[in-house]
Amino acid sequence: MRCKQCGEGARDETLRYCENCGAKMPPPPPPGTIRRTNTGVSAMATTGRSRSTVAARAVVPAPDEAEDTDPGLHSPGRSKAPPYDGPVWLAHVPGHSPSVAGMGLLGVALVLSILPFFAGVGPFWSLVVVSGGWLVAARELRDAGERNPLVDWVPVSLMRPVVPALFVVVVAALALRMLGLGVTPLLWLGGAALLGYDQYRKVYVGQNGWSRLFEPRALLRGLGPVALGGVALCLLSLFLTWVPMATARSSGPVPEAPPELHVVDAPTPSEDFIYGLIEESYDKGWDQSFSVAMELLLLGVLGLMALRPEVPGPHWLRFAPIGVVVLGLVWTLVHGGLLLGPVLFLVGLAATGFAAVYGAFAREA
């Protein structure tokens, strides 16, 4: 077996590199193969070289990718990832994604809501957050080139940009519903902020982003501020009381009993200070049924009003804000009373409805 570079024959066929020039030797032929030896001028010339030159020359193997000792480095579907040089707080986050970090905060908030003294969003919206977070995590890990058996089975059809866009809106609505003092409100705000910041750069900004469909500045022109203020007033009213408090029974004689026997109002558990700290009140607007759904519909009205005029859509879509206002009116009459919260909600609905009707017929004209 001879070297392809200098023609020097190898005395030991197990050597991988030439003793004369250091070049890589060809692999030895399989056993039983008839080998031909070249005897001639080249062989005589190489044997006449000075052994001192060979001894003085350092045999340094040339770097070859085929000599990597890691058997999986060049396996199909695997590439060596460059070293991470991003923010330190994302170094150990899967995919180095702020969205995954935000979903981690939301996961902690959902786990804490199982305990009786932590507020939560309810079983339905918890399931929505878990399902949507799973899809967003799969999209983030796929974009980062990382594989995880927990999300690799998610089909590509469920990783479209509309999924993280809608998920951010839902999380922002739930974070607004959870506003208050405590640990879980901070976790919801932190998770929503990280998701919004990351997905704004990835989904909204760019030539193919959603900025080509929506123009938020349209809400600051014409009757846009009226609708914006009306929706804000509706959401603010949900933090106020919507259900009248139950009146306590007054002291008086017990019917069909001696006149000296009177009713004494016993203290209710809510009057106890320690119990009152952990008791959740159910008289606010947020505590009514379908309050989060009503919030999402009102935010959808703002989204439709911010839609660019050149974006194609069905004819009935321009009248959808009017339908939302009608649903809000029915919802208020069912769940509210003659209190400040429902009254402010109706005022906000009136402003939003006026802007919706004007915008629908203006586009029709």
Short mmCIF file of C-alpha atoms in Angstrom, two decimals:
data_model
loop_
_atom_site.label_atom_id
_atom_site.label_comp_id
_atom_site.label_asym_id
_atom_site.label_seq_id
_atom_site.Cartn_x
_atom_site.Cartn_y
_atom_site.Cartn_z
CA MET A 1 0.00 0.00 0.00
CA ARG A 2 1.53 3.31 -1.16
CA CYS A 3 0.88 6.94 -0.33
CA LYS A 4 -1.05 8.90 -2.98
CA GLN A 5 0.99 12.06 -2.34
CA CYS A 6 4.64 10.94 -2.39
CA GLY A 7 4.44 7.31 -3.56
CA GLU A 8 6.23 6.03 -0.48
CA GLY A 9 5.29 2.47 0.38
CA ALA A 10 4.14 1.73 3.91
CA ARG A 11 5.99 -0.96 5.79
CA ASP A 12 3.11 -1.27 8.25
CA GLU A 13 -0.31 -1.43 6.60
CA THR A 14 -2.07 -0.54 9.86
CA LEU A 15 -0.73 3.04 9.76
CA ARG A 16 -3.32 5.68 8.91
CA TYR A 17 -0.80 8.37 7.84
CA CYS A 18 2.32 8.27 5.63
CA GLU A 19 5.65 8.13 7.48
CA ASN A 20 7.25 10.25 4.79
CA CYS A 21 4.89 13.21 4.17
CA GLY A 22 2.16 12.81 6.75
CA ALA A 23 -0.68 12.55 4.22
CA LYS A 24 -3.62 10.26 4.88
CA MET A 25 -3.09 6.72 3.62
CA PRO A 26 -5.81 4.97 1.59
CA PRO A 27 -7.79 2.34 3.45
CA PRO A 28 -6.34 -1.17 3.22
CA PRO A 29 -8.07 -3.50 0.72
CA PRO A 30 -10.34 -6.21 2.10
CA PRO A 31 -8.80 -9.62 2.78
CA GLY A 32 -8.42 -11.82 -0.27
CA THR A 33 -7.94 -8.94 -2.72
CA ILE A 34 -5.05 -9.26 -5.21
CA ARG A 35 -2.82 -6.22 -4.73
CA ARG A 36 -0.48 -4.90 -7.41
CA THR A 37 2.87 -3.41 -6.50
CA ASN A 38 4.49 -0.76 -8.67
CA THR A 39 8.24 -1.21 -9.07
CA GLY A 40 10.01 1.39 -11.10
CA VAL A 41 11.54 4.81 -11.12
CA SER A 42 9.15 6.23 -8.55
CA ALA A 43 9.94 3.49 -6.09
CA MET A 44 13.69 3.87 -6.58
CA ALA A 45 13.48 7.61 -6.20
CA THR A 46 11.60 7.41 -2.95
CA THR A 47 13.93 4.83 -1.43
CA GLY A 48 16.89 7.12 -2.11
CA ARG A 49 15.59 9.95 0.00
CA SER A 50 17.46 10.94 3.04
CA ARG A 51 16.20 9.33 6.22
CA SER A 52 17.34 12.40 8.10
CA THR A 53 14.78 14.49 6.23
CA VAL A 54 12.03 12.08 7.20
CA ALA A 55 13.15 12.12 10.82
CA ALA A 56 13.33 15.93 10.91
CA ARG A 57 9.89 16.41 9.43
CA ALA A 58 7.10 16.43 12.04
CA VAL A 59 4.26 14.16 11.16
CA VAL A 60 1.15 16.24 11.88
CA PRO A 61 -2.13 14.66 10.83
CA ALA A 62 -4.24 16.92 8.66
CA PRO A 63 -7.61 17.79 10.15
CA ASP A 64 -10.31 15.67 8.63
CA GLU A 65 -13.97 15.76 9.43
CA ALA A 66 -14.14 12.02 8.93
CA GLU A 67 -11.83 11.47 11.90
CA ASP A 68 -14.25 12.86 14.50
CA THR A 69 -14.57 10.50 17.40
CA ASP A 70 -18.17 11.54 18.10
CA PRO A 71 -20.27 9.00 16.18
CA GLY A 72 -23.42 11.14 16.35
CA LEU A 73 -21.92 14.47 15.32
CA HIS A 74 -22.33 13.86 11.60
CA SER A 75 -25.35 11.63 11.80
CA PRO A 76 -28.28 12.52 9.51
CA GLY A 77 -30.50 15.28 10.87
CA ARG A 78 -27.96 16.50 13.42
CA SER A 79 -25.78 19.59 13.17
CA LYS A 80 -23.47 21.20 15.64
CA ALA A 81 -25.27 24.22 17.11
CA PRO A 82 -23.27 27.45 17.51
CA PRO A 83 -22.49 28.58 21.06
CA TYR A 84 -25.23 30.63 22.73
CA ASP A 85 -24.37 34.32 23.08
CA GLY A 86 -27.77 35.79 24.01
CA PRO A 87 -29.12 37.09 27.32
CA VAL A 88 -28.00 35.23 30.41
CA TRP A 89 -31.53 34.76 31.75
CA LEU A 90 -32.45 32.79 28.62
CA ALA A 91 -29.39 30.53 28.66
CA HIS A 92 -31.20 27.59 30.26
CA VAL A 93 -34.64 28.19 28.72
CA PRO A 94 -35.64 25.64 26.05
CA GLY A 95 -35.09 27.21 22.66
CA HIS A 96 -33.73 30.35 24.42
CA SER A 97 -37.19 31.79 23.79
CA PRO A 98 -38.84 34.52 25.91
CA SER A 99 -42.19 32.99 24.95
CA VAL A 100 -41.24 29.69 26.59
CA ALA A 101 -40.10 31.60 29.69
CA GLY A 102 -43.43 33.43 29.77
CA MET A 103 -45.34 30.17 29.51
CA GLY A 104 -43.29 28.88 32.41
CA LEU A 105 -44.60 31.75 34.54
CA LEU A 106 -48.14 31.00 33.42
CA GLY A 107 -47.64 27.34 34.31
CA VAL A 108 -46.59 28.29 37.83
CA ALA A 109 -49.68 30.52 38.15
CA LEU A 110 -51.95 27.68 37.01
CA VAL A 111 -50.39 25.26 39.50
CA LEU A 112 -50.78 27.75 42.35
CA SER A 113 -54.43 28.31 41.44
CA ILE A 114 -55.15 24.74 42.54
CA LEU A 115 -54.60 25.85 46.13
CA PRO A 116 -57.66 27.43 47.76
CA PHE A 117 -55.98 30.72 48.75
CA PHE A 118 -54.68 31.58 45.25
CA ALA A 119 -56.89 33.12 42.56
CA GLY A 120 -57.34 31.37 39.25
CA VAL A 121 -59.09 31.72 35.89
CA GLY A 122 -61.23 28.60 36.15
CA PRO A 123 -60.93 25.11 34.62
CA PHE A 124 -62.00 26.08 31.10
CA TRP A 125 -59.58 28.95 30.59
CA SER A 126 -56.82 26.98 32.32
CA LEU A 127 -57.29 24.25 29.71
CA VAL A 128 -57.21 26.87 26.94
CA VAL A 129 -53.93 28.28 28.26
CA VAL A 130 -52.33 24.84 28.57
CA SER A 131 -53.39 23.80 25.05
CA GLY A 132 -52.35 27.07 23.42
CA GLY A 133 -49.07 27.15 25.33
CA TRP A 134 -48.30 23.64 24.12
CA LEU A 135 -48.71 24.70 20.49
CA VAL A 136 -46.65 27.87 20.94
CA ALA A 137 -43.87 25.91 22.67
CA ALA A 138 -43.80 23.43 19.79
CA ARG A 139 -43.49 26.29 17.30
CA GLU A 140 -40.69 27.95 19.29
CA LEU A 141 -38.65 24.75 19.66
CA ARG A 142 -39.09 23.94 15.97
CA ASP A 143 -37.85 27.40 14.96
CA ALA A 144 -34.86 27.00 17.31
CA GLY A 145 -33.96 23.61 15.81
CA GLU A 146 -34.45 21.74 19.08
CA ARG A 147 -36.25 18.44 19.37
CA ASN A 148 -38.37 17.40 22.31
CA PRO A 149 -40.52 14.27 22.47
CA LEU A 150 -43.25 16.21 24.29
CA VAL A 151 -43.94 18.52 21.34
CA ASP A 152 -42.45 16.76 18.29
CA TRP A 153 -45.77 15.09 17.57
CA VAL A 154 -47.55 18.44 17.04
CA PRO A 155 -48.40 18.75 13.30
CA VAL A 156 -47.03 21.65 11.32
CA SER A 157 -50.54 22.75 10.36
CA LEU A 158 -51.12 23.82 13.99
CA MET A 159 -47.99 25.98 14.10
CA ARG A 160 -49.18 28.82 11.88
CA PRO A 161 -48.62 32.44 12.97
CA VAL A 162 -52.31 32.83 13.79
CA VAL A 163 -51.92 30.45 16.75
CA PRO A 164 -49.41 32.54 18.77
CA ALA A 165 -51.20 35.76 17.73
CA LEU A 166 -54.55 34.62 19.15
CA PHE A 167 -52.87 33.02 22.16
CA VAL A 168 -51.22 36.32 23.10
CA VAL A 169 -54.60 38.09 22.95
CA VAL A 170 -56.22 35.46 25.20
CA VAL A 171 -53.37 35.60 27.72
CA ALA A 172 -53.49 39.41 27.77
CA ALA A 173 -57.25 39.30 28.41
CA LEU A 174 -56.81 36.81 31.25
CA ALA A 175 -53.97 38.86 32.73
CA LEU A 176 -56.26 41.90 32.75
CA ARG A 177 -58.95 39.84 34.45
CA MET A 178 -56.40 38.73 37.11
CA LEU A 179 -55.24 42.24 38.01
CA GLY A 180 -54.92 42.66 41.76
CA LEU A 181 -52.58 42.22 44.69
CA GLY A 182 -50.90 38.88 45.07
CA VAL A 183 -48.47 36.42 43.56
CA THR A 184 -50.62 35.05 40.76
CA PRO A 185 -51.43 38.49 39.26
CA LEU A 186 -47.69 39.18 39.01
CA LEU A 187 -47.11 35.82 37.33
CA TRP A 188 -49.88 36.48 34.81
CA LEU A 189 -48.58 39.97 34.03
CA GLY A 190 -45.01 38.69 33.64
CA GLY A 191 -46.05 35.83 31.38
CA ALA A 192 -48.26 38.05 29.22
CA ALA A 193 -45.50 40.67 28.91
CA LEU A 194 -42.89 38.12 27.78
CA LEU A 195 -45.26 36.52 25.29
CA GLY A 196 -46.36 39.87 23.88
CA TYR A 197 -42.82 41.18 23.56
CA ASP A 198 -41.50 38.07 21.82
CA GLN A 199 -44.41 37.37 19.51
CA TYR A 200 -44.70 41.02 18.51
CA ARG A 201 -41.24 40.76 16.95
CA LYS A 202 -41.89 37.37 15.38
CA VAL A 203 -45.52 37.60 14.24
CA TYR A 204 -46.52 41.24 13.90
CA VAL A 205 -43.39 43.03 12.66
CA GLY A 206 -41.94 42.22 9.25
CA GLN A 207 -42.91 42.14 5.62
CA ASN A 208 -45.01 39.01 6.10
CA GLY A 209 -46.19 39.94 9.59
CA TRP A 210 -49.64 40.92 10.70
CA SER A 211 -48.74 44.61 10.44
CA ARG A 212 -49.81 44.40 6.80
CA LEU A 213 -53.35 43.57 7.97
CA PHE A 214 -53.86 45.83 10.99
CA GLU A 215 -53.15 49.49 11.64
CA PRO A 216 -53.51 50.30 15.37
CA ARG A 217 -53.16 54.04 14.65
CA ALA A 218 -56.59 53.91 13.02
CA LEU A 219 -58.05 53.82 16.54
CA LEU A 220 -56.68 57.33 17.09
CA ARG A 221 -58.43 58.84 14.07
CA GLY A 222 -62.06 59.75 13.49
CA LEU A 223 -64.39 57.92 15.88
CA GLY A 224 -61.66 55.44 16.83
CA PRO A 225 -60.96 57.18 20.17
CA VAL A 226 -64.68 56.97 20.99
CA ALA A 227 -64.68 53.19 20.54
CA LEU A 228 -61.36 52.87 22.35
CA GLY A 229 -62.65 54.85 25.32
CA GLY A 230 -65.93 52.93 25.35
CA VAL A 231 -64.18 49.54 25.50
CA ALA A 232 -61.81 50.81 28.19
CA LEU A 233 -64.80 52.01 30.27
CA CYS A 234 -66.50 48.61 29.86
CA LEU A 235 -63.41 46.76 31.06
CA LEU A 236 -62.95 49.16 33.97
CA SER A 237 -66.54 48.61 35.09
CA LEU A 238 -65.90 44.87 35.45
CA PHE A 239 -63.73 45.61 38.50
CA LEU A 240 -66.71 47.17 40.28
CA THR A 241 -69.64 45.59 42.08
CA TRP A 242 -72.35 44.13 39.84
CA VAL A 243 -74.51 42.08 42.22
CA PRO A 244 -76.33 43.75 45.16
CA MET A 245 -75.17 42.60 48.58
CA ALA A 246 -77.64 40.48 50.54
CA THR A 247 -79.29 42.51 53.32
CA ALA A 248 -78.98 41.20 56.86
CA ARG A 249 -82.04 40.33 58.87
CA SER A 250 -82.97 42.90 61.48
CA SER A 251 -83.45 42.06 65.13
CA GLY A 252 -87.01 41.41 66.22
CA PRO A 253 -89.24 39.04 68.09
CA VAL A 254 -89.49 35.48 66.90
CA PRO A 255 -92.99 34.64 65.62
CA GLU A 256 -94.97 32.29 67.86
CA ALA A 257 -92.44 32.66 70.69
CA PRO A 258 -92.28 34.56 73.99
CA PRO A 259 -91.94 38.34 73.45
CA GLU A 260 -88.63 38.42 75.31
CA LEU A 261 -87.05 36.12 72.67
CA HIS A 262 -85.45 38.15 69.89
CA VAL A 263 -83.38 37.30 66.82
CA VAL A 264 -79.73 38.12 67.25
CA ASP A 265 -77.73 38.47 64.05
CA ALA A 266 -74.85 36.03 64.24
CA PRO A 267 -71.59 37.15 62.58
CA THR A 268 -71.17 35.69 59.15
CA PRO A 269 -67.86 34.05 58.17
CA SER A 270 -67.09 36.95 55.82
CA GLU A 271 -66.96 39.31 58.82
CA ASP A 272 -64.15 37.32 60.31
CA PHE A 273 -60.85 39.06 59.50
CA ILE A 274 -58.77 35.94 58.84
CA TYR A 275 -61.47 34.29 56.75
CA GLY A 276 -62.07 37.51 54.87
CA LEU A 277 -58.46 37.62 53.73
CA ILE A 278 -58.77 34.34 51.84
CA GLU A 279 -62.42 34.53 50.86
CA GLU A 280 -63.00 35.34 47.20
CA SER A 281 -65.70 37.83 46.41
CA TYR A 282 -68.17 36.88 43.71
CA ASP A 283 -70.01 40.14 43.25
CA LYS A 284 -67.73 41.89 40.75
CA GLY A 285 -68.23 41.98 37.01
CA TRP A 286 -65.33 39.61 36.42
CA ASP A 287 -67.06 37.00 38.59
CA GLN A 288 -70.11 36.82 36.32
CA SER A 289 -70.49 34.06 33.76
CA PHE A 290 -68.85 34.61 30.36
CA SER A 291 -67.12 37.80 31.51
CA VAL A 292 -63.81 36.85 29.84
CA ALA A 293 -65.67 35.93 26.63
CA MET A 294 -67.36 39.35 26.70
CA GLU A 295 -63.95 40.97 27.16
CA LEU A 296 -62.53 39.11 24.16
CA LEU A 297 -65.49 40.18 22.02
CA LEU A 298 -64.93 43.83 22.93
CA LEU A 299 -61.23 43.54 22.09
CA GLY A 300 -62.27 41.93 18.82
CA VAL A 301 -64.33 45.04 18.03
CA LEU A 302 -61.17 47.15 18.35
CA GLY A 303 -59.32 44.69 16.14
CA LEU A 304 -61.97 44.93 13.41
CA MET A 305 -61.91 48.71 13.56
CA ALA A 306 -58.10 48.63 13.21
CA LEU A 307 -58.31 46.40 10.12
CA ARG A 308 -56.89 48.03 7.02
CA PRO A 309 -59.52 48.98 4.41
CA GLU A 310 -57.70 47.18 1.59
CA VAL A 311 -57.81 43.83 3.41
CA PRO A 312 -60.47 41.64 1.75
CA GLY A 313 -63.20 40.15 3.91
CA PRO A 314 -66.84 39.07 3.91
CA HIS A 315 -69.52 41.73 3.68
CA TRP A 316 -71.07 40.91 7.05
CA LEU A 317 -67.78 41.47 8.90
CA ARG A 318 -68.28 45.24 9.01
CA PHE A 319 -71.52 44.74 10.96
CA ALA A 320 -69.95 42.33 13.49
CA PRO A 321 -69.14 45.14 16.01
CA ILE A 322 -72.84 46.04 16.13
CA GLY A 323 -73.68 42.43 16.96
CA VAL A 324 -71.11 42.46 19.78
CA VAL A 325 -72.71 45.58 21.25
CA VAL A 326 -76.13 43.91 21.20
CA LEU A 327 -74.74 40.82 22.94
CA GLY A 328 -73.10 43.05 25.55
CA LEU A 329 -76.43 44.74 26.24
CA VAL A 330 -78.19 41.41 26.77
CA TRP A 331 -75.34 40.15 28.96
CA THR A 332 -75.53 43.26 31.15
CA LEU A 333 -79.28 42.94 31.65
CA VAL A 334 -78.91 39.29 32.68
CA HIS A 335 -75.97 39.61 35.08
CA GLY A 336 -76.11 43.19 36.34
CA GLY A 337 -78.24 45.29 38.64
CA LEU A 338 -78.81 48.98 39.24
CA LEU A 339 -75.27 49.54 40.46
CA LEU A 340 -72.34 51.65 39.33
CA GLY A 341 -70.57 48.78 37.53
CA PRO A 342 -73.38 47.81 35.14
CA VAL A 343 -74.27 51.47 34.52
CA LEU A 344 -70.71 52.31 33.47
CA PHE A 345 -70.67 49.20 31.27
CA LEU A 346 -73.79 50.40 29.48
CA VAL A 347 -72.24 53.84 28.96
CA GLY A 348 -69.15 52.23 27.44
CA LEU A 349 -71.35 50.04 25.23
CA ALA A 350 -73.21 53.09 23.99
CA ALA A 351 -70.00 54.82 22.95
CA THR A 352 -68.68 51.66 21.28
CA GLY A 353 -71.99 51.07 19.52
CA PHE A 354 -72.11 54.61 18.16
CA ALA A 355 -68.62 54.24 16.67
CA ALA A 356 -69.48 50.78 15.32
CA VAL A 357 -72.65 51.91 13.58
CA TYR A 358 -70.98 54.97 12.08
CA GLY A 359 -68.01 52.90 10.86
CA ALA A 360 -70.20 50.17 9.34
CA PHE A 361 -72.39 52.54 7.32
CA ALA A 362 -69.44 54.76 6.39
CA ARG A 363 -67.70 51.79 4.78
CA GLU A 364 -70.95 50.78 3.15
CA ALA A 365 -71.23 54.22 1.58
#
